[in-house]
XYZ file of C-alpha atoms in Angstrom:
393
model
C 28.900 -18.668 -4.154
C 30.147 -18.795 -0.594
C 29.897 -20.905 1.900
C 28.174 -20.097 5.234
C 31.165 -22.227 7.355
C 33.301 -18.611 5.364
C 31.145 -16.723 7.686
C 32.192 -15.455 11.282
C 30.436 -17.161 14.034
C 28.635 -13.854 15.232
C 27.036 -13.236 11.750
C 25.992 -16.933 11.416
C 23.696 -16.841 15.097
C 22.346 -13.521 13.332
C 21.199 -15.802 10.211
C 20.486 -18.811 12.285
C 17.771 -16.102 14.665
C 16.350 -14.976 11.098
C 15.563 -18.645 9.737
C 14.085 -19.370 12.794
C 12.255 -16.402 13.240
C 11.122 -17.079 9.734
C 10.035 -20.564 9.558
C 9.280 -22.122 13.130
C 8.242 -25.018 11.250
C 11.301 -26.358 10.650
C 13.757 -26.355 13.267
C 17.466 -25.413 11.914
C 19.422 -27.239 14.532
C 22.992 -25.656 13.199
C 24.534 -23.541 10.725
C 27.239 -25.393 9.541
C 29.327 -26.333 6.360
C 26.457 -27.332 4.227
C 24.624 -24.143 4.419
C 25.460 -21.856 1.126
C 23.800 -18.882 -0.398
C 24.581 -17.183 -3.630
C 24.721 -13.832 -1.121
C 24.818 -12.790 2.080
C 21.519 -12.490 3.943
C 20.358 -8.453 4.344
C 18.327 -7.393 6.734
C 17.081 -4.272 6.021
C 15.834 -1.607 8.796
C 12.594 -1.251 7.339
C 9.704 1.336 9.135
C 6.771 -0.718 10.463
C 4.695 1.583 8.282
C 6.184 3.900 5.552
C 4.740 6.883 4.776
C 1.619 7.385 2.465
C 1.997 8.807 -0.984
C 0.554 12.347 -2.024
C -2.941 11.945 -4.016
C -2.383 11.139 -7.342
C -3.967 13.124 -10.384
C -6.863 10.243 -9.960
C -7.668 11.428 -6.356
C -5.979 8.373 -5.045
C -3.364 8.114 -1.850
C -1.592 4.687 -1.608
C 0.237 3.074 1.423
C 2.510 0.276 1.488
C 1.672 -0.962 4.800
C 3.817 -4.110 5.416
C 6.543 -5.858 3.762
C 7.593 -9.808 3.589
C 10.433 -11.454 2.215
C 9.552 -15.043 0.575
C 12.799 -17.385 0.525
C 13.125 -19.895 -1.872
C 15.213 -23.238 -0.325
C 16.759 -26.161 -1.639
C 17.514 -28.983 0.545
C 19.472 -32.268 -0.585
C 21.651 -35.356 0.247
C 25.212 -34.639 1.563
C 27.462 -35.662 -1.401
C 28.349 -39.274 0.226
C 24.565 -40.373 -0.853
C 23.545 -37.259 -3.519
C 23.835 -40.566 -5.970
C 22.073 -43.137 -3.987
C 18.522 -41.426 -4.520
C 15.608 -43.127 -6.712
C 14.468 -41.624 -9.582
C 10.814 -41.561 -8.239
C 12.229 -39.921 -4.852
C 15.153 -37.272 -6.017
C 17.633 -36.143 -3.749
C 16.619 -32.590 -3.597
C 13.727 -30.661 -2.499
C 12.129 -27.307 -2.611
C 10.586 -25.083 -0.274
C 9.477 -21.499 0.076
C 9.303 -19.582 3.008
C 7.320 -16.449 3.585
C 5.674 -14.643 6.295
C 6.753 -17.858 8.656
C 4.465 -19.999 6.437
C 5.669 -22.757 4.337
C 4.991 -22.552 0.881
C 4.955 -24.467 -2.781
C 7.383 -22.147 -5.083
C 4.947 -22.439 -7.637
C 1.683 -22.229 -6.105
C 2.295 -20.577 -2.457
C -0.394 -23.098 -1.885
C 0.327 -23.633 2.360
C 2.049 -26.622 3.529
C 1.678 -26.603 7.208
C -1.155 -29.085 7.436
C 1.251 -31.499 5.382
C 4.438 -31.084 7.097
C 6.197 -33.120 10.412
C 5.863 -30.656 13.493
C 9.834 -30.965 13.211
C 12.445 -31.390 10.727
C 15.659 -31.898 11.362
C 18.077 -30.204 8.909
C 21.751 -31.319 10.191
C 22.332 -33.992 7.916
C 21.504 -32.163 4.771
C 22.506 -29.328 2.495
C 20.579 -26.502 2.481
C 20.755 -23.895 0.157
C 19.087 -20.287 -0.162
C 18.680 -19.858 -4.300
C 17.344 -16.521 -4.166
C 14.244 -14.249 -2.579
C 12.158 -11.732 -3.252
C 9.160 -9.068 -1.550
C 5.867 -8.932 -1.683
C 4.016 -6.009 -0.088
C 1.026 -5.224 1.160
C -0.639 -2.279 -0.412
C -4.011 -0.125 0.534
C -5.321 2.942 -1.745
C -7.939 5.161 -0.270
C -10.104 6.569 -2.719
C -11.593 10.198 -2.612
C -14.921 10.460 -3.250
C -17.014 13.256 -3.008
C -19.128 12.061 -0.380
C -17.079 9.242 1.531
C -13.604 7.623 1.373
C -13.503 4.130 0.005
C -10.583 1.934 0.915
C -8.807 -1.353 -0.930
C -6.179 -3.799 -0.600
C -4.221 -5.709 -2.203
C -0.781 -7.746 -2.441
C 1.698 -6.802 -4.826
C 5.399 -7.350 -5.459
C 8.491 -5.002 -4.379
C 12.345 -4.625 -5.207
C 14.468 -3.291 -2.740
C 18.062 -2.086 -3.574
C 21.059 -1.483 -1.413
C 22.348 1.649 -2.142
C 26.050 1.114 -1.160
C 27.747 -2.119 0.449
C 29.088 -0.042 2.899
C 25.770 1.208 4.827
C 22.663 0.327 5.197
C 20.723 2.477 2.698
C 18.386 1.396 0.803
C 15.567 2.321 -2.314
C 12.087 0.662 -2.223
C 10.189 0.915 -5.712
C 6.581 -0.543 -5.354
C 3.591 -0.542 -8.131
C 0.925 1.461 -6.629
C -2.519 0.808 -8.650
C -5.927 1.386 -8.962
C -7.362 1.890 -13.118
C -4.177 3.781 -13.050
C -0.676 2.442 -12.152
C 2.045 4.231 -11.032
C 5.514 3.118 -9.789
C 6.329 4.387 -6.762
C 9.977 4.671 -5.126
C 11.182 5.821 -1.524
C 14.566 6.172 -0.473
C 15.930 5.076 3.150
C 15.356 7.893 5.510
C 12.807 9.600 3.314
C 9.098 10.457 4.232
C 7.900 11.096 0.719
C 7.417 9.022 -2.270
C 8.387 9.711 -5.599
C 5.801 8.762 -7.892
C 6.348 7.842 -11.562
C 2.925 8.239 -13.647
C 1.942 7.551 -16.964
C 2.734 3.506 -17.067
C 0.535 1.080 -18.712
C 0.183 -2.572 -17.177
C 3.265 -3.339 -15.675
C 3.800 -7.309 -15.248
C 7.067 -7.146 -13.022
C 9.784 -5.164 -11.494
C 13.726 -6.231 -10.876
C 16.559 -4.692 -9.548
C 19.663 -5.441 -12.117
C 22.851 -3.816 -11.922
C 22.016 -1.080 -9.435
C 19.081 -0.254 -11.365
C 15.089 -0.985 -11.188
C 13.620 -2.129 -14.325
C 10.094 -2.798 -14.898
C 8.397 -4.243 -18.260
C 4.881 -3.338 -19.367
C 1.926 -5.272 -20.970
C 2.925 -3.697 -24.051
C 6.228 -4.963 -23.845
C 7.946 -1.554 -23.156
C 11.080 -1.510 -20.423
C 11.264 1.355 -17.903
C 14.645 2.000 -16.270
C 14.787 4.126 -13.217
C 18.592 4.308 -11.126
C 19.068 5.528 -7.656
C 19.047 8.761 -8.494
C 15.380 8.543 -9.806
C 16.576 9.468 -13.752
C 14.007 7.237 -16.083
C 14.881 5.459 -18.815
C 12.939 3.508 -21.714
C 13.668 0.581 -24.011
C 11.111 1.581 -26.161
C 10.799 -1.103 -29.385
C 8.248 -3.443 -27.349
C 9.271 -7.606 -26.899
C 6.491 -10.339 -27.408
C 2.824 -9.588 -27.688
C 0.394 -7.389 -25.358
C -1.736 -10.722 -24.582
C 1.224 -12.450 -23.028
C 2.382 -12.732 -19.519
C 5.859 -11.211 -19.039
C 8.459 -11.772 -16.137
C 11.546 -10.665 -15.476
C 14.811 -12.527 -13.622
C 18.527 -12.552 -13.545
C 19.955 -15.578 -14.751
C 23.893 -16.312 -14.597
C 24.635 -12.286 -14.777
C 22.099 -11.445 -17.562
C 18.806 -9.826 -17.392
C 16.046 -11.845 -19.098
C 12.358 -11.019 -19.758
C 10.468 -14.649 -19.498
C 7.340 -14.582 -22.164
C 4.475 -17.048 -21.461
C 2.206 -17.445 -24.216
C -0.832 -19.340 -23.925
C -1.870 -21.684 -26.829
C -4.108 -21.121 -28.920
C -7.470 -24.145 -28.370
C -5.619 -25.027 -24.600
C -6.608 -23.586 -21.356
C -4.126 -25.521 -19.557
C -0.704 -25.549 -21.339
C 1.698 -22.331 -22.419
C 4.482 -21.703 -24.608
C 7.488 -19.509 -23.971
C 9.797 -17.140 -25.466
C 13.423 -15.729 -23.704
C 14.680 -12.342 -24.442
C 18.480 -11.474 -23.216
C 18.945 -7.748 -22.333
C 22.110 -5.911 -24.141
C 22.944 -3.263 -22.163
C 24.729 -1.331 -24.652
C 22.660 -0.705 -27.020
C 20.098 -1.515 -25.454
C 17.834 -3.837 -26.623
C 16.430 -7.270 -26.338
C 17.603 -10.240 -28.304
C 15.490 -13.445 -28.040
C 17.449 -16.934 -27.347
C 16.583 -20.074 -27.721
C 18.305 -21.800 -24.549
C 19.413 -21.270 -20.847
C 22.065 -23.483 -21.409
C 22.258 -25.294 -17.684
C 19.648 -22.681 -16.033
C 16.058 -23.822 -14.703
C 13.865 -21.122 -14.224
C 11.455 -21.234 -11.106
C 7.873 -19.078 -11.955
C 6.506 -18.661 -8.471
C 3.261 -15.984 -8.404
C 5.488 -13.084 -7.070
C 8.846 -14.467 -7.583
C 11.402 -15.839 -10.098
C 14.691 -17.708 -9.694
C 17.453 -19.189 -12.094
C 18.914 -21.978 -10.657
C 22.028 -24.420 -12.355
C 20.985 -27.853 -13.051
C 24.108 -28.772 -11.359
C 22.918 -27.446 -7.735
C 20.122 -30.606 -8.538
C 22.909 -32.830 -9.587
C 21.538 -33.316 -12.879
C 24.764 -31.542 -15.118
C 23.881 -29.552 -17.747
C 20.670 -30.795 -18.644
C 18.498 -27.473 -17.859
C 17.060 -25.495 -20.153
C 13.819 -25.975 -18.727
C 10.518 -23.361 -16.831
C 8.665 -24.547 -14.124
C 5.353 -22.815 -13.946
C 1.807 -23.287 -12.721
C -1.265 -21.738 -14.070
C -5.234 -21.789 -14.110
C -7.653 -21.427 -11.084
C -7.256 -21.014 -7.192
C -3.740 -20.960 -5.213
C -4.751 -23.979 -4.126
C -5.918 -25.583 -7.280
C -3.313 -24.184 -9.700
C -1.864 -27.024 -12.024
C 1.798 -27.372 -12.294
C 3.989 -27.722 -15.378
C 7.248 -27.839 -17.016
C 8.042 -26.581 -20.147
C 11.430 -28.088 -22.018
C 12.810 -25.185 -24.206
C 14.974 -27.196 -26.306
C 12.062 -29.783 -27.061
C 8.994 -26.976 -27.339
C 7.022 -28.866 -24.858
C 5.323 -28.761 -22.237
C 4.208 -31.469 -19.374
C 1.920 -31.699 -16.255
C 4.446 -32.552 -13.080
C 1.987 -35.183 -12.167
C 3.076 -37.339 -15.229
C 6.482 -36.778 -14.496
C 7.369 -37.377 -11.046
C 11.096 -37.051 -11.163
C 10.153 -33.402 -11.765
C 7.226 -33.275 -9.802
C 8.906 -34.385 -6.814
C 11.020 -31.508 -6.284
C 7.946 -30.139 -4.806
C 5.511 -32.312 -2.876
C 5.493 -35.051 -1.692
C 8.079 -34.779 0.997
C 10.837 -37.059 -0.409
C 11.577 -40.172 2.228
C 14.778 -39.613 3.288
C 14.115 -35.723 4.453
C 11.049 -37.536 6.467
C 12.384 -40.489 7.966
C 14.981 -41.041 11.246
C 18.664 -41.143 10.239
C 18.631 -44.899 10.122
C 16.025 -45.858 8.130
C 17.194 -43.306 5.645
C 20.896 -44.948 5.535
C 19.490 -48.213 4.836
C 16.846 -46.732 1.891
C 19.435 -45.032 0.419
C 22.391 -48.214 0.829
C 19.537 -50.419 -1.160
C 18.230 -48.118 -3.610
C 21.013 -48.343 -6.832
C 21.823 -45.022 -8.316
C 20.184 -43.588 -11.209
C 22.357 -42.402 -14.762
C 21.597 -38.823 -15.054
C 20.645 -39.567 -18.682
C 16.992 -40.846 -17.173
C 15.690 -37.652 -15.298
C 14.780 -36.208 -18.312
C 11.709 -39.443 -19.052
C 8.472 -38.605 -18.270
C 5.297 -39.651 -19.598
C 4.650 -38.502 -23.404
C 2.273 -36.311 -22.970
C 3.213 -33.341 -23.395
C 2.130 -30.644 -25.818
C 4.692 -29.065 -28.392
C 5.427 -25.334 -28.773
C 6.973 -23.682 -31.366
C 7.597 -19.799 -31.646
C 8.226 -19.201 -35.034
């Protein structure tokens, strides 16, 4: 990881004018030594508009009309009080940022309404654990007599081509009965368009390629120089939600099953990709990785970067209903089970409420945090037991 104080002082305004230009919310008053990212920022030179695709064999032209980047933040206590937090009020917090909107990672359920008109950022850490695109799709449909038009938001990997210019390859999942991955390179005015896929559940950019995974369970692999490949012997079950994320250098495909007599709970299974041969093998722990299931977007993150040491190994997730009334959950893969983040508010925390000391002046949060004893790293693992066990053999 480097840190941003590594950076020159031209490329750091650049960043600071992006954040703020991203999230007006919160004002970043300086970039300094506790900013770190696990990359450099990239701002790509995207089109406004980029250019619609041929009609498809279903009589069906697609656009990709806008493109936003959704940041996923963590914000903590400086190391001199990291250890001085409760155990009901953690020292670290999570945010997600897209479109300038404030968002819950797991939900994107909006929290302007919630938030003070300014926060003040110099006195904590803030670190960027990862981001991802969502675009904004339309498909005109050719009918015999009229044109009918829909919309709809989807996700989108971008890959640098080289880390010495600024090219660039979009792939996007164009869909409508039929789905079709779609890919543009920088500079280009035509898109490529990949038919005959079946249910794709999520694309990722890996080691200079794209890979997506199907409902089936099959992998496509495309490089940048559009050759398509297949893992072919299918992982987990049709009726199961699949993801895929990088997690300390490895691919992974993410399996959510949902139990059998429960509407609100899920199971889940880990594949690890071997590149060689290729194939999938299924593990049974992250080791010190949590894994972050937002709606469009996933992120590994070390249990260290939340000061709790190696004790990850576990999926936050959030299913059923609405954006806004989605229910949140983690899910302990060593343990098999899973538990609402309301009854366990170590957990919960990370999200909502705003902990006290990112809320309050300077001064009253030097005096919570010079009262509050520390708490053994042993304990942020309790919550209440209820959770429900999972077991996938």
């Amino acid at each position: 990881m480097a840190y941003w104080s590594e950076l020159p002082p031209e490329l750091l305004t650049l960043i600071a004018q992006r954040l703020e230009t991203q999230f007006d919310v919160l004002r970043f008053r300086s970039i300094c030594r506790s900013w770190r990212s696990s990359f450099l920022p990239k701002l790509y030179p995207l089109p406004k508009r980029l250019p619609s695709s041929k009609k498809t064999k279903a009589g069906c032209r697609f656009s990709l009309n806008q493109i936003t980047i959704a940041t996923l933040f963590l914000v903590r206590l400086p190391p001199a009080t990291e250890n001085r937090s409760n155990q009901t009020d953690p020292s670290c917090w999570l945010i997600k940022v897209s479109d300038g909107k404030p968002l819950n990672p797991l939900t994107d359920s909006g929290l302007n309404a919630n938030l003070p008109k300014v926060l003040d950022l110099i006195n904590f850490q803030v670190i960027e654990l990862g981001h991802g695109y969502v675009g904004r799709y339309s498909v005109h449909i050719n009918y015999r007599f009229r044109g009918l038009y829909r919309n709809y938001i989807e996700k989108v990997e971008i890959l640098r081509l080289s880390p010495d210019s600024d090219d660039f390859m979009v792939v996007g999942l164009f869909s409508h009965g039929v789905e079709y991955l779609a890919l543009l390179k920088s500079g280009e005015n035509e898109w490529t368009v990949l038919e005959n896929m079946h249910g794709i559940q999520d694309i990722v950019t890996f080691n200079n390629k794209f890979y997506a995974i199907e409902q089936s369970g099959r992998t496509i692999i495309v490089d940048q120089f559009f050759s398509v490949g297949f893992i072919q012997h299918a992982v987990g079950s049709p009726s199961n939600r699949k993801f895929l994320v990088e997690s300390s250098g490895n691919l992974l495909i993410v399996e959510m099953i949902f139990l059998e007599n429960s509407e609100s709970n899920a199971g889940f299974r880990i594949f690890k990709l071997d590149e060689e041969n290729p194939k999938w093998d299924e593990i049974k722990s992250l080791g010190d990785q949590i894994l972050i299931l937002g709606l469009h977007q996933v992120v590994s993150v070390s249990a260290y970067e939340f000061h709790w040491g190696d004790q990850g190994n576990l999926i936050f997730y959030s299913i059923d209903g609405s954006v806004e009334d989605r229910v949140m959950y983690v899910f302990d893969l060593e343990k098999g089970i899973s538990i609402p983040l309301e009854n366990c508010p170590v957990y919960c925390n990370l999200f909502w409420p705003l902990p006290v000391w990112l809320n309050s002046p300077e001064s009253v949060v030097s005096s919570s945090m010079e009262a509050t004893p520390g708490t053994e790293i042993a304990n942020l693992g309790i919550c209440e037991d209820v959770g429900s066990s999972f077991s996938s053999s």
